[in-house]
CSV table of N, CA and C in Angstrom, one decimal:
chain,number,residue,atom,x,y,z
A,401,MET,N,-37.4,-46.8,-154.3
A,401,MET,CA,-37.4,-45.9,-153.2
A,401,MET,C,-36.8,-44.5,-153.7
A,402,SER,N,-38.1,-43.6,-153.7
A,402,SER,CA,-37.3,-42.0,-154.2
A,402,SER,C,-36.3,-41.4,-153.7
A,403,ASP,N,-36.0,-40.4,-154.0
A,403,ASP,CA,-34.9,-39.7,-152.7
A,403,ASP,C,-35.4,-39.0,-151.7
A,404,ASP,N,-36.7,-38.5,-151.4
A,404,ASP,CA,-37.7,-38.4,-150.5
A,404,ASP,C,-37.9,-39.3,-149.7
A,405,GLU,N,-38.6,-40.2,-150.3
A,405,GLU,CA,-38.6,-41.3,-149.0
A,405,GLU,C,-37.7,-41.5,-148.6
A,406,GLN,N,-36.3,-42.0,-149.1
A,406,GLN,CA,-35.0,-42.3,-148.2
A,406,GLN,C,-34.4,-41.0,-147.5
A,407,ALA,N,-34.6,-39.7,-147.8
A,407,ALA,CA,-34.4,-38.9,-146.9
A,407,ALA,C,-35.3,-38.6,-145.6
A,408,ARG,N,-36.8,-38.9,-145.8
A,408,ARG,CA,-37.8,-39.2,-145.0
A,408,ARG,C,-37.5,-40.2,-143.9
A,409,HIS,N,-36.8,-41.2,-144.7
A,409,HIS,CA,-36.5,-42.8,-144.3
A,409,HIS,C,-35.4,-42.6,-143.1
A,410,ALA,N,-33.8,-41.8,-143.8
A,410,ALA,CA,-33.1,-41.8,-142.9
A,410,ALA,C,-33.6,-40.6,-141.7
A,411,ARG,N,-34.5,-39.5,-141.9
A,411,ARG,CA,-34.3,-38.5,-141.0
A,411,ARG,C,-35.4,-39.2,-139.7
A,412,THR,N,-35.8,-40.4,-139.7
A,412,THR,CA,-37.2,-40.7,-138.9
A,412,THR,C,-36.2,-42.0,-137.9
A,413,ALA,N,-35.1,-42.2,-139.1
A,413,ALA,CA,-34.4,-43.0,-138.0
A,413,ALA,C,-33.1,-42.7,-137.3
A,414,GLU,N,-32.5,-41.3,-137.7
A,414,GLU,CA,-32.0,-40.8,-136.9
A,414,GLU,C,-32.6,-40.0,-135.4
A,415,ALA,N,-33.5,-39.6,-135.8
A,415,ALA,CA,-35.1,-39.9,-134.7
A,415,ALA,C,-34.8,-40.1,-133.4
A,416,VAL,N,-35.0,-41.6,-133.9
A,416,VAL,CA,-35.5,-42.9,-133.1
A,416,VAL,C,-34.7,-43.3,-132.3
A,417,ARG,N,-33.4,-42.8,-132.9
A,417,ARG,CA,-31.6,-43.3,-132.9
A,417,ARG,C,-31.4,-42.0,-131.1
A,418,ARG,N,-31.4,-40.5,-131.6
A,418,ARG,CA,-31.2,-40.2,-131.2
A,418,ARG,C,-32.3,-40.1,-129.5
A,419,ALA,N,-33.4,-40.1,-130.0
A,419,ALA,CA,-34.5,-40.7,-128.8
A,419,ALA,C,-34.2,-41.4,-127.4
A,420,GLY,N,-33.4,-42.8,-128.2
A,420,GLY,CA,-33.3,-43.7,-127.8
A,420,GLY,C,-32.2,-43.8,-126.7
A,421,ALA,N,-31.3,-42.9,-127.0
A,421,ALA,CA,-30.8,-42.8,-125.7
A,421,ALA,C,-31.4,-42.1,-123.9
A,422,SER,N,-32.3,-41.8,-124.6
A,422,SER,CA,-33.6,-40.9,-123.7
A,422,SER,C,-34.6,-41.3,-123.2
A,423,LEU,N,-35.3,-42.7,-123.5
A,423,LEU,CA,-36.3,-43.7,-123.1
A,423,LEU,C,-36.1,-44.4,-121.7
A,424,VAL,N,-37.0,-44.6,-121.0
A,424,VAL,CA,-37.2,-45.0,-120.0
A,424,VAL,C,-37.8,-45.8,-119.9
A,425,LEU,N,-37.1,-47.6,-119.6
A,425,LEU,CA,-38.7,-48.0,-119.3
A,425,LEU,C,-39.1,-47.9,-117.5
A,426,LEU,N,-40.4,-47.7,-117.8
A,426,LEU,CA,-41.0,-47.8,-115.8
A,426,LEU,C,-41.7,-49.2,-115.8
A,427,GLU,N,-41.2,-49.6,-114.8
A,427,GLU,CA,-41.7,-50.5,-114.2
A,427,GLU,C,-42.5,-50.2,-112.6
A,428,LEU,N,-44.0,-50.7,-113.0
A,428,LEU,CA,-45.2,-50.4,-112.5
A,428,LEU,C,-45.9,-51.7,-111.4
A,429,GLY,N,-44.8,-52.1,-110.7
A,429,GLY,CA,-45.4,-52.9,-109.6
A,429,GLY,C,-46.7,-54.0,-110.7
A,430,GLY,N,-45.9,-55.2,-111.9
A,430,GLY,CA,-47.1,-55.3,-112.6
A,430,GLY,C,-47.2,-55.5,-114.2
A,431,HIS,N,-46.9,-54.3,-114.3
A,431,HIS,CA,-46.9,-53.4,-115.8
A,431,HIS,C,-45.9,-52.6,-116.0
A,432,THR,N,-45.9,-52.3,-117.2
A,432,THR,CA,-44.4,-51.7,-118.0
A,432,THR,C,-45.4,-50.2,-118.2
A,433,ALA,N,-44.4,-49.1,-118.5
A,433,ALA,CA,-44.7,-47.8,-119.1
A,433,ALA,C,-43.2,-47.5,-119.4
A,434,THR,N,-43.3,-46.4,-120.7
A,434,THR,CA,-42.1,-46.0,-120.9
A,434,THR,C,-42.1,-44.4,-120.9
A,435,GLY,N,-41.1,-43.7,-120.3
A,435,GLY,CA,-41.2,-42.5,-120.5
A,435,GLY,C,-39.4,-42.1,-121.5
A,436,PHE,N,-39.4,-40.5,-121.1
A,436,PHE,CA,-38.0,-39.9,-121.7
A,436,PHE,C,-37.7,-38.9,-120.7
A,437,VAL,N,-36.1,-39.3,-120.5
A,437,VAL,CA,-35.5,-38.2,-119.4
A,437,VAL,C,-35.6,-36.8,-119.8
A,438,LEU,N,-36.6,-35.8,-119.5
A,438,LEU,CA,-36.7,-34.4,-120.2
A,438,LEU,C,-35.2,-33.5,-119.7
A,439,THR,N,-34.9,-33.5,-118.5
A,439,THR,CA,-34.4,-32.7,-118.2
A,439,THR,C,-32.8,-32.9,-117.4
A,440,ALA,N,-31.4,-32.8,-117.4
A,440,ALA,CA,-30.1,-33.4,-117.1
A,440,ALA,C,-30.5,-33.6,-115.2
A,441,GLU,N,-31.5,-33.2,-114.3
A,441,GLU,CA,-31.8,-33.1,-113.7
A,441,GLU,C,-32.1,-34.5,-112.6
A,442,GLY,N,-32.6,-35.2,-113.9
A,442,GLY,CA,-33.3,-36.7,-113.6
A,442,GLY,C,-35.1,-36.9,-113.7
A,443,HIS,N,-35.7,-35.9,-114.5
A,443,HIS,CA,-37.3,-35.5,-114.5
A,443,HIS,C,-36.9,-36.3,-116.3
A,444,VAL,N,-38.5,-36.9,-115.5
A,444,VAL,CA,-39.3,-38.0,-116.7
A,444,VAL,C,-40.5,-37.9,-117.1
A,445,ILE,N,-40.3,-37.3,-118.1
A,445,ILE,CA,-41.9,-37.2,-118.8
A,445,ILE,C,-43.1,-38.4,-119.1
A,446,THR,N,-43.7,-38.9,-119.0
A,446,THR,CA,-44.5,-40.4,-119.0
A,446,THR,C,-46.2,-39.5,-119.1
A,447,SER,N,-46.7,-40.9,-119.1
A,447,SER,CA,-48.6,-40.4,-119.4
A,447,SER,C,-48.9,-41.1,-118.3
A,448,LEU,N,-49.5,-39.9,-118.0
A,448,LEU,CA,-50.4,-39.7,-115.9
A,448,LEU,C,-51.0,-41.0,-115.9
A,449,HIS,N,-51.7,-41.4,-117.0
A,449,HIS,CA,-52.5,-42.9,-116.9
A,449,HIS,C,-51.8,-44.3,-116.7
A,450,ALA,N,-50.8,-44.1,-117.2
A,450,ALA,CA,-50.0,-45.3,-116.5
A,450,ALA,C,-49.2,-45.0,-115.7
A,451,VAL,N,-49.1,-44.2,-115.1
A,451,VAL,CA,-48.4,-44.4,-113.6
A,451,VAL,C,-49.3,-44.2,-112.4
A,452,ALA,N,-51.0,-43.5,-112.7
A,452,ALA,CA,-51.6,-43.0,-111.9
A,452,ALA,C,-51.7,-44.1,-110.4
A,453,SER,N,-51.1,-44.9,-110.7
A,453,SER,CA,-52.5,-46.0,-109.6
A,453,SER,C,-50.9,-46.6,-108.8
A,454,ALA,N,-49.9,-46.3,-109.5
A,454,ALA,CA,-48.5,-47.1,-108.8
A,454,ALA,C,-48.2,-46.5,-107.7
A,455,ARG,N,-47.9,-47.9,-106.8
A,455,ARG,CA,-47.2,-47.8,-104.8
A,455,ARG,C,-45.9,-47.6,-105.4
A,456,SER,N,-45.1,-47.6,-106.8
A,456,SER,CA,-43.6,-47.3,-106.5
A,456,SER,C,-43.3,-47.4,-107.9
A,457,ILE,N,-42.3,-47.1,-108.4
A,457,ILE,CA,-42.0,-46.9,-109.6
A,457,ILE,C,-40.0,-47.0,-110.1
A,458,THR,N,-39.6,-47.9,-110.7
A,458,THR,CA,-38.5,-48.0,-110.9
A,458,THR,C,-38.1,-48.2,-112.9
A,459,ALA,N,-37.1,-47.0,-112.7
A,459,ALA,CA,-37.0,-46.3,-113.5
A,459,ALA,C,-36.0,-47.6,-114.6
A,460,VAL,N,-35.7,-48.0,-115.2
A,460,VAL,CA,-35.1,-48.8,-116.3
A,460,VAL,C,-34.4,-47.9,-117.5
A,461,LEU,N,-32.8,-47.3,-117.1
A,461,LEU,CA,-32.3,-46.5,-118.3
A,461,LEU,C,-31.9,-47.5,-119.6
A,462,PRO,N,-31.2,-46.9,-120.7
A,462,PRO,CA,-31.1,-47.8,-121.8
A,462,PRO,C,-29.9,-48.6,-121.6
A,463,ASP,N,-28.8,-48.3,-120.5
A,463,ASP,CA,-27.9,-49.2,-120.2
A,463,ASP,C,-27.5,-49.9,-119.4
A,464,GLY,N,-29.6,-50.5,-118.6
A,464,GLY,CA,-29.9,-51.4,-118.0
A,464,GLY,C,-30.0,-51.2,-116.6
A,465,LEU,N,-29.4,-50.2,-116.4
A,465,LEU,CA,-29.1,-49.3,-114.6
A,465,LEU,C,-30.9,-48.9,-114.5
A,466,ARG,N,-31.0,-49.7,-113.2
A,466,ARG,CA,-32.6,-49.2,-112.0
A,466,ARG,C,-32.0,-48.5,-111.1
A,467,THR,N,-33.2,-47.6,-111.2
A,467,THR,CA,-33.0,-46.3,-110.2
A,467,THR,C,-34.6,-46.0,-109.9
A,468,PRO,N,-34.7,-45.9,-108.5
A,468,PRO,CA,-36.5,-45.5,-108.2
A,468,PRO,C,-36.1,-43.9,-108.4
A,469,VAL,N,-38.3,-44.1,-108.9
A,469,VAL,CA,-38.8,-42.9,-109.2
A,469,VAL,C,-39.3,-41.9,-108.0
A,470,VAL,N,-38.3,-40.7,-107.2
A,470,VAL,CA,-38.3,-40.1,-105.5
A,470,VAL,C,-39.4,-39.8,-105.9
A,471,GLN,N,-39.8,-38.9,-106.9
A,471,GLN,CA,-41.2,-38.3,-106.5
A,471,GLN,C,-41.5,-38.3,-108.1
A,472,VAL,N,-43.0,-38.0,-107.3
A,472,VAL,CA,-43.9,-37.2,-108.9
A,472,VAL,C,-44.0,-36.0,-108.7
A,473,ALA,N,-43.1,-35.0,-109.1
A,473,ALA,CA,-43.1,-33.6,-109.4
A,473,ALA,C,-44.8,-33.0,-109.9
A,474,ALA,N,-45.2,-33.5,-110.7
A,474,ALA,CA,-46.0,-32.1,-111.4
A,474,ALA,C,-47.3,-33.3,-112.6
A,475,VAL,N,-48.3,-33.3,-112.7
A,475,VAL,CA,-49.1,-33.6,-113.4
A,475,VAL,C,-50.2,-32.7,-113.9
A,476,ASP,N,-50.6,-33.1,-115.5
A,476,ASP,CA,-51.2,-32.3,-116.0
A,476,ASP,C,-52.6,-33.3,-116.9
A,477,GLU,N,-53.2,-33.6,-116.4
A,477,GLU,CA,-54.4,-34.2,-116.2
A,477,GLU,C,-54.8,-34.3,-117.4
A,478,ARG,N,-55.3,-32.8,-117.9
A,478,ARG,CA,-56.2,-32.6,-119.2
A,478,ARG,C,-55.4,-33.4,-120.7
A,479,ARG,N,-54.0,-32.9,-120.4
A,479,ARG,CA,-53.0,-33.3,-121.3
A,479,ARG,C,-52.8,-34.9,-120.9
A,480,ASP,N,-53.2,-35.6,-119.8
A,480,ASP,CA,-52.2,-36.9,-119.2
A,480,ASP,C,-51.0,-37.0,-119.2
A,481,LEU,N,-49.9,-36.0,-118.8
A,481,LEU,CA,-48.9,-36.0,-118.4
A,481,LEU,C,-48.6,-36.3,-117.3
A,482,ALA,N,-46.9,-37.0,-117.1
A,482,ALA,CA,-46.7,-36.9,-115.6
A,482,ALA,C,-45.1,-36.6,-115.8
A,483,LEU,N,-45.2,-35.8,-114.8
A,483,LEU,CA,-43.3,-35.3,-114.7
A,483,LEU,C,-43.0,-35.9,-113.4
A,484,LEU,N,-41.7,-37.3,-113.3
A,484,LEU,CA,-41.2,-38.1,-112.8
A,484,LEU,C,-39.7,-37.1,-112.2
A,485,ARG,N,-39.1,-37.7,-111.2
A,485,ARG,CA,-38.1,-37.4,-110.4
A,485,ARG,C,-37.0,-38.2,-110.0
A,486,LEU,N,-36.3,-38.5,-110.7
A,486,LEU,CA,-35.0,-39.6,-110.8
A,486,LEU,C,-34.6,-40.0,-109.7
A,487,SER,N,-34.2,-40.7,-108.5
A,487,SER,CA,-33.2,-40.4,-107.5
A,487,SER,C,-31.8,-39.6,-107.8
A,488,VAL,N,-31.5,-39.6,-109.2
A,488,VAL,CA,-30.2,-38.8,-109.2
A,488,VAL,C,-30.3,-38.7,-110.3
A,489,PRO,N,-30.0,-37.4,-111.0
A,489,PRO,CA,-29.6,-36.5,-111.9
A,489,PRO,C,-28.1,-37.4,-113.0
A,490,ASN,N,-28.5,-36.2,-113.9
A,490,ASN,CA,-27.8,-37.0,-115.0
A,490,ASN,C,-27.1,-38.2,-115.6
A,491,LEU,N,-28.3,-39.3,-115.4
A,491,LEU,CA,-28.0,-41.3,-115.6
A,491,LEU,C,-28.0,-41.3,-117.3
A,492,ALA,N,-28.7,-40.5,-117.8
A,492,ALA,CA,-28.8,-40.8,-119.1
A,492,ALA,C,-29.3,-39.2,-119.6
A,493,PRO,N,-29.2,-38.8,-120.9
A,493,PRO,CA,-29.4,-38.0,-121.8
A,493,PRO,C,-30.3,-37.3,-121.5
A,494,ALA,N,-30.8,-36.3,-121.4
A,494,ALA,CA,-32.3,-35.5,-121.6
A,494,ALA,C,-32.3,-35.2,-123.2
A,495,LEU,N,-33.9,-35.6,-123.5
A,495,LEU,CA,-34.2,-35.6,-125.1
A,495,LEU,C,-34.0,-34.9,-125.7
A,496,PRO,N,-32.9,-34.7,-127.0
A,496,PRO,CA,-32.3,-33.3,-127.4
A,496,PRO,C,-33.6,-32.5,-127.9
Protein backbone atom coordinates (compact mmCIF):
# COMPACT_ATOMS: atom_id res chain seq x y z
CA MET A 1 0.00 0.00 0.00
CA SER A 2 1.42 3.39 -0.96
CA ASP A 3 1.92 6.22 1.52
CA ASP A 4 -1.01 8.11 -0.08
CA GLU A 5 -3.29 5.09 0.27
CA GLN A 6 -2.24 4.56 3.89
CA ALA A 7 -2.89 8.22 4.69
CA ARG A 8 -6.30 8.10 2.99
CA HIS A 9 -7.17 4.91 4.85
CA ALA A 10 -6.13 6.48 8.17
CA ARG A 11 -8.23 9.60 7.50
CA THR A 12 -11.24 7.46 6.58
CA ALA A 13 -10.88 5.31 9.68
CA GLU A 14 -10.63 8.43 11.87
CA ALA A 15 -13.73 9.98 10.27
CA VAL A 16 -15.73 6.79 10.85
CA ARG A 17 -14.53 6.60 14.47
CA ARG A 18 -15.49 10.22 15.18
CA ALA A 19 -18.88 9.93 13.46
CA GLY A 20 -19.70 6.67 15.25
CA ALA A 21 -20.16 8.43 18.59
CA SER A 22 -22.99 10.47 17.03
CA LEU A 23 -24.68 7.65 15.12
CA VAL A 24 -28.13 6.55 16.31
CA LEU A 25 -30.29 3.65 15.30
CA LEU A 26 -33.90 4.65 14.77
CA GLU A 27 -36.52 1.98 15.50
CA LEU A 28 -39.67 2.66 13.53
CA GLY A 29 -42.07 -0.13 14.44
CA GLY A 30 -40.99 -2.89 12.13
CA HIS A 31 -37.96 -1.41 10.43
CA THR A 32 -34.90 0.60 11.30
CA ALA A 33 -33.00 3.57 9.95
CA THR A 34 -29.93 5.50 11.01
CA GLY A 35 -29.32 9.12 11.83
CA PHE A 36 -26.72 11.39 13.36
CA VAL A 37 -26.98 13.62 16.40
CA LEU A 38 -26.58 17.08 14.93
CA THR A 39 -26.83 19.38 17.98
CA ALA A 40 -26.31 19.27 21.73
CA GLU A 41 -30.04 20.02 22.04
CA GLY A 42 -30.77 16.50 20.79
CA HIS A 43 -31.56 17.08 17.13
CA VAL A 44 -31.03 14.09 14.87
CA ILE A 45 -30.78 14.24 11.07
CA THR A 46 -32.00 11.31 8.99
CA SER A 47 -33.64 10.49 5.67
CA LEU A 48 -37.22 11.68 5.37
CA HIS A 49 -38.32 8.63 3.40
CA ALA A 50 -37.16 6.40 6.27
CA VAL A 51 -39.34 8.07 8.89
CA ALA A 52 -42.21 9.52 6.85
CA SER A 53 -44.80 6.89 7.76
CA ALA A 54 -43.62 6.13 11.30
CA ARG A 55 -46.16 6.46 14.10
CA SER A 56 -43.46 6.43 16.77
CA ILE A 57 -39.69 6.54 16.65
CA THR A 58 -37.24 5.35 19.27
CA ALA A 59 -33.59 6.34 19.06
CA VAL A 60 -30.98 3.86 20.26
CA LEU A 61 -27.78 5.70 21.13
CA PRO A 62 -24.27 4.26 20.75
CA ASP A 63 -24.17 3.30 24.45
CA GLY A 64 -27.46 1.37 24.12
CA LEU A 65 -29.64 4.01 25.79
CA ARG A 66 -33.11 4.18 24.24
CA THR A 67 -35.05 7.43 24.07
CA PRO A 68 -38.17 8.50 22.21
CA VAL A 69 -38.16 11.00 19.39
CA VAL A 70 -40.62 13.64 20.55
CA GLN A 71 -40.84 15.84 17.47
CA VAL A 72 -40.23 15.98 13.77
CA ALA A 73 -38.78 19.48 13.93
CA ALA A 74 -38.32 20.09 10.20
CA VAL A 75 -38.40 18.34 6.85
CA ASP A 76 -36.86 19.05 3.48
CA GLU A 77 -38.64 16.96 0.88
CA ARG A 78 -36.37 18.03 -1.95
CA ARG A 79 -33.27 16.82 -0.10
CA ASP A 80 -35.06 13.86 1.58
CA LEU A 81 -34.09 15.04 5.07
CA ALA A 82 -35.90 15.02 8.39
CA LEU A 83 -34.75 16.79 11.54
CA LEU A 84 -35.94 14.97 14.66
CA ARG A 85 -35.74 16.01 18.31
CA LEU A 86 -34.95 13.58 21.10
CA SER A 87 -36.69 13.76 24.47
CA VAL A 88 -33.54 14.79 26.34
CA PRO A 89 -30.58 16.94 25.17
CA ASN A 90 -26.90 16.04 25.54
CA LEU A 91 -27.37 12.27 25.31
CA ALA A 92 -24.71 11.86 22.63
CA PRO A 93 -22.13 14.17 21.11
CA ALA A 94 -23.09 16.18 18.06
CA LEU A 95 -21.51 15.13 14.80
CA PRO A 96 -18.23 17.03 14.51
